[in-house]
Amino acid sequence: MTEVVGTLLETTGWTDYALLDMGAGEKLERYGELTVVRPEPQAMGPRRLSAETWAAAGAAFTGDTEEEGPGRWRTTTRLSTWEMSVLGLPFICQLTSFRHVGVFPEQIVHWSWMADRIRARVSAGGDRPRLLNLFGYTGLASLVAASAGAEVTHVDASKKAVQWARDNQALAGLDAAPIRWIVDDAVKFCEREVRRGKAYDGILLDPPRFGRGPEGEVWSLNEDLPHMLDLVRRILAPGPSFMILTAYAIRASFLSIHELAADLVGHRQGRLESGELVLVETGDPTRPGRRLSTSMFSRFEGAS
Ligand SMILES: C[S@@+](CC[C@H](N)C(=O)[O-])C[C@H]1O[C@@H](n2cnc3c(N)ncnc32)[C@H](O)[C@@H]1O
């Protein structure tokens, strides 16, 4: 297996998304028609845009600076939901009490990579590739995969998140796309798939640091990731299948997840690449944008 460590996968945004500025412990971003301010412990430098630009944001999150902590939005906008689009797919945004708005923009690099591989499989002929999206949240990766030609199984513990994902499916006009929406604990679901002898051509997992299954099952990334990855290894099809793991809000180097993944897929022919997902600031056109690391990733692609 080839190993590539230390890759920075950068996103400079797209029509509907921009990281405009960061500094003094906060970041200023544009999500479609709404500009928002959120806490960002890594924004240690000075702000580049004016105080007026920051003050004109439609919503600002105040509260716990920990990624998973609760908090509130202070708003000057009347928007409670609005639309934006990614890779040609429209979706719904909302201000949630967990500071998120329904999309993690840095994930676009993984979604494009995944969609390229699905399209290549589809154009090579044969059955639709099977894609498993664990901790799938508002379903954007599931919709990107389905529109590229995959048959998708989407798993999330939250009924509310799955409903949001279904609403996104309807908005994108993908009602007829082959997507199974499953409200379940990701670990329990994978244990069942191992017992059933199921196999997937692609598996995405973007687990939170802490979470709960629908029946109160506790998910703790540090404790449960090794078992989860072992299950993933067992349901990942042989040959040119792929796995994309992202982890955020944990105090660790990407090497920790790289080595874990290497132990699990090291016996296979293929390529394992690890590093960080990075947003690049674009608000000041007169200067090169600063980079902001949002999360760490490891992705594996089996050789054909
Ligand atoms: C931050 S989101 C993942 C983001 C998503 N991959 C994306 O980019 O759109 C984490 C998700 O994990 C779900 N979750 C938390 N604990 C879970 C568990 N034990 N089993 C399944 N899903 C869980 C939450 O409901 C939430 O939707």
XYZ file of C-alpha atoms and ligand atoms in Angstrom:
331
model
C 0.000 0.000 0.000
C 1.199 3.524 -0.826
C 0.978 6.005 2.051
C 0.814 9.782 1.553
C 0.904 11.843 4.733
C 0.532 15.547 5.326
C -1.753 16.569 2.446
C -3.649 19.849 2.860
C -6.909 19.686 0.916
C -7.800 23.342 0.402
C -11.179 24.892 -0.407
C -11.325 28.482 -1.563
C -15.098 28.390 -1.427
C -17.564 28.439 -4.316
C -20.305 30.768 -5.588
C -22.425 30.276 -2.472
C -19.725 29.921 0.175
C -16.746 32.032 1.283
C -14.553 32.312 4.344
C -14.330 36.107 4.279
C -12.131 36.896 7.255
C -10.930 35.605 10.607
C -9.340 37.077 13.678
C -9.779 37.783 17.376
C -11.184 34.285 17.960
C -13.957 34.474 15.346
C -14.544 33.838 11.644
C -16.760 35.649 9.157
C -18.334 33.466 6.462
C -20.898 33.833 3.710
C -23.424 31.033 3.300
C -25.552 31.984 0.287
C -27.298 35.253 1.085
C -26.400 35.210 4.788
C -23.130 36.336 6.349
C -22.426 34.788 9.753
C -19.917 35.230 12.562
C -18.902 32.160 14.561
C -16.308 31.465 17.249
C -13.011 30.125 15.900
C -10.333 29.399 18.498
C -7.685 29.101 15.756
C -8.297 32.641 14.453
C -5.428 34.147 16.393
C -4.331 36.885 13.969
C -5.792 40.335 13.370
C -8.948 40.842 11.335
C -8.442 42.173 7.809
C -11.913 43.488 7.027
C -13.469 46.527 8.688
C -15.430 46.496 11.940
C -18.443 47.686 9.888
C -18.213 44.627 7.633
C -18.202 42.327 10.662
C -21.034 44.242 12.329
C -23.166 43.927 9.168
C -23.297 40.096 9.479
C -26.850 38.767 9.561
C -26.190 36.339 12.420
C -23.544 35.856 15.087
C -23.190 32.772 17.275
C -22.497 33.401 20.918
C -21.776 30.712 23.433
C -19.490 27.855 24.109
C -16.333 27.935 22.000
C -16.074 24.131 22.013
C -17.268 22.826 18.634
C -19.982 20.648 20.164
C -21.072 23.115 22.825
C -24.500 24.729 22.997
C -25.032 28.400 22.275
C -27.336 30.951 20.662
C -27.524 33.133 17.599
C -27.867 36.905 17.742
C -29.519 37.879 14.475
C -30.375 40.967 12.505
C -31.808 38.886 9.665
C -35.371 37.667 9.442
C -34.207 34.531 7.670
C -34.624 31.395 9.732
C -34.117 29.091 6.772
C -32.608 29.894 3.391
C -31.203 28.067 0.382
C -27.772 27.667 -1.105
C -26.237 25.115 -3.433
C -23.139 22.979 -3.720
C -21.913 21.094 -6.799
C -25.148 22.031 -8.547
C -27.437 20.738 -5.768
C -29.678 23.179 -3.890
C -30.164 22.614 -0.141
C -31.706 24.202 2.937
C -29.707 26.086 5.569
C -30.827 26.817 9.135
C -29.175 28.375 12.163
C -28.823 25.442 14.582
C -28.131 25.561 18.300
C -24.897 23.660 17.627
C -23.555 26.642 15.641
C -23.767 24.808 12.284
C -25.985 25.840 9.389
C -26.402 22.485 7.623
C -23.207 22.214 5.600
C -19.520 21.757 6.383
C -18.030 23.613 3.384
C -14.569 22.026 3.624
C -16.171 18.642 2.815
C -16.643 19.698 -0.824
C -13.151 18.344 -1.669
C -14.151 14.875 -0.437
C -17.498 15.026 -2.224
C -15.877 15.913 -5.566
C -13.285 13.142 -5.110
C -16.041 10.663 -4.253
C -18.259 11.764 -7.168
C -15.351 11.350 -9.641
C -14.844 7.767 -8.479
C -18.540 6.943 -8.620
C -18.836 8.390 -12.140
C -15.774 6.417 -13.278
C -17.377 3.198 -11.954
C -20.697 4.027 -13.626
C -19.092 4.771 -16.982
C -17.107 1.511 -16.768
C -20.487 -0.276 -16.745
C -21.919 -2.805 -14.294
C -24.144 -2.248 -11.267
C -24.549 1.077 -9.514
C -21.750 1.482 -6.934
C -23.031 1.150 -3.354
C -22.177 4.079 -1.084
C -22.590 4.084 2.712
C -22.732 7.503 4.395
C -22.343 7.151 8.181
C -23.137 10.097 10.484
C -24.677 11.556 7.322
C -26.271 14.710 8.873
C -28.196 16.802 6.278
C -27.456 14.344 3.492
C -25.383 16.474 1.150
C -22.774 13.758 0.556
C -25.594 11.249 -0.001
C -27.197 13.518 -2.606
C -23.886 14.204 -4.375
C -23.240 10.430 -4.493
C -26.756 9.633 -5.732
C -26.592 12.249 -8.460
C -23.236 10.815 -9.582
C -24.932 7.421 -9.993
C -24.511 5.572 -6.673
C -27.066 3.579 -4.719
C -26.861 5.212 -1.289
C -27.415 4.066 2.301
C -27.507 7.065 4.631
C -27.305 6.510 8.403
C -27.773 9.095 11.139
C -28.987 8.851 14.726
C -31.094 11.990 14.523
C -34.625 11.831 13.078
C -34.519 15.578 12.664
C -31.293 15.432 10.623
C -32.716 12.663 8.416
C -35.872 14.717 7.825
C -33.684 17.691 6.867
C -31.777 15.391 4.468
C -35.055 14.207 2.922
C -36.173 17.815 2.506
C -32.864 18.476 0.737
C -33.522 15.454 -1.495
C -36.921 16.861 -2.495
C -35.494 20.350 -3.097
C -32.775 18.865 -5.341
C -35.424 17.000 -7.383
C -33.821 13.673 -6.459
C -36.982 11.981 -5.071
C -36.542 9.055 -7.402
C -32.847 8.553 -6.542
C -32.023 5.225 -4.839
C -31.314 6.416 -1.277
C -32.181 4.410 1.873
C -32.601 6.835 4.803
C -31.875 5.045 8.075
C -32.225 6.408 11.612
C -29.859 4.220 13.618
C -26.726 4.120 15.697
C -23.822 3.977 13.231
C -21.938 1.288 15.186
C -24.998 -0.939 15.608
C -25.859 -0.533 11.934
C -22.359 -1.569 10.816
C -22.312 -4.540 13.216
C -25.546 -5.707 11.594
C -24.129 -5.225 8.088
C -21.066 -7.332 9.034
C -23.379 -10.143 10.248
C -25.393 -9.899 7.020
C -22.211 -10.075 4.916
C -22.965 -6.758 3.174
C -20.305 -4.922 1.158
C -20.048 -1.314 -0.014
C -17.955 0.205 -2.793
C -17.518 3.447 -0.907
C -17.881 4.382 2.778
C -17.875 7.913 4.169
C -17.702 8.642 7.857
C -17.607 12.007 9.531
C -18.229 11.219 13.192
C -18.592 13.877 15.882
C -16.401 13.800 18.981
C -19.390 12.815 21.111
C -22.807 11.692 19.964
C -25.802 9.570 20.868
C -27.603 6.852 18.967
C -31.424 6.933 18.799
C -31.639 4.701 21.860
C -29.125 6.643 23.867
C -26.099 4.639 22.649
C -23.017 6.671 23.489
C -20.549 7.514 20.721
C -17.108 8.728 21.813
C -14.656 9.164 18.960
C -11.526 8.378 20.958
C -12.973 5.183 22.385
C -15.170 3.945 19.563
C -13.306 4.838 16.361
C -11.006 1.763 16.325
C -13.998 -0.622 16.535
C -15.927 1.450 13.985
C -13.023 1.337 11.507
C -12.662 -2.396 11.990
C -16.341 -2.779 11.041
C -15.808 -0.477 8.048
C -12.853 -2.592 6.931
C -15.058 -5.667 6.999
C -17.860 -4.179 4.902
C -15.623 -2.370 2.398
C -15.662 -4.317 -0.875
C -12.350 -5.633 -2.219
C -10.796 -3.997 -5.299
C -11.237 -0.323 -6.205
C -13.454 0.638 -3.263
C -12.824 3.719 -1.136
C -13.182 4.974 2.426
C -13.177 8.615 3.531
C -12.824 9.403 7.239
C -12.951 12.924 8.666
C -12.483 13.836 12.324
C -12.826 17.236 13.905
C -12.940 18.907 17.296
C -10.493 16.456 18.808
C -7.079 17.322 20.117
C -4.971 15.008 17.991
C -2.763 15.022 14.928
C -4.005 13.567 11.640
C -1.298 10.941 12.175
C -3.456 9.364 14.877
C -6.234 8.518 12.428
C -3.726 7.779 9.666
C -1.996 5.082 11.718
C -5.334 3.620 12.776
C -6.485 3.424 9.172
C -3.088 2.069 8.042
C -3.361 -0.797 10.539
C -6.751 -1.686 9.155
C -6.210 -1.417 5.404
C -2.430 -1.919 5.281
C -2.795 -5.465 3.958
C -4.622 -4.176 0.864
C -3.197 -2.860 -2.393
C -4.057 0.790 -2.771
C -3.352 4.296 -1.553
C -3.926 5.786 1.889
C -3.692 9.561 2.103
C -4.050 11.645 5.264
C -3.841 15.268 6.269
C -6.102 18.208 6.985
C -9.109 19.866 5.370
C -8.457 23.574 5.011
C -10.568 26.625 4.177
C -8.819 29.503 2.435
C -9.895 33.053 3.241
C -11.032 35.072 0.216
C -12.513 38.289 1.641
C -9.560 40.603 0.923
C -8.722 40.434 -2.811
C -5.534 42.488 -2.314
C -3.776 39.825 -0.233
C -3.299 36.067 -0.421
C -5.876 34.364 1.800
C -4.855 32.819 5.094
C -5.570 29.143 5.629
C -7.751 27.677 8.364
C -7.599 23.987 9.249
C -11.052 22.632 10.054
C -10.497 18.912 10.468
C -8.242 15.960 9.779
C -8.873 13.227 7.262
C -7.681 9.837 6.049
C -8.903 8.378 2.797
C -8.151 5.046 1.219
C -8.623 3.888 -2.337
C -8.132 0.234 -3.199
C -6.294 -0.736 -6.378
C -8.339 -2.460 -9.105
C -21.307 16.843 12.138
S -22.381 15.736 11.512
C -21.560 15.032 10.128
C -21.470 15.976 8.935
C -21.735 15.362 7.536
N -20.857 14.264 7.236
C -21.665 16.425 6.430
O -20.565 16.828 6.032
O -22.727 16.912 6.020
C -22.429 14.491 12.739
C -23.716 13.680 12.675
O -23.539 12.510 13.457
C -24.808 12.127 13.972
N -24.583 11.183 15.071
C -24.124 11.424 16.314
N -24.006 10.269 17.017
C -24.395 9.269 16.184
C -24.483 7.853 16.314
N -24.166 7.237 17.447
N -24.869 7.130 15.235
C -25.214 7.757 14.071
N -25.155 9.098 13.894
C -24.750 9.842 14.936
C -25.460 13.440 14.349
O -26.869 13.302 14.402
C -24.974 14.363 13.216
O -25.938 14.463 12.206
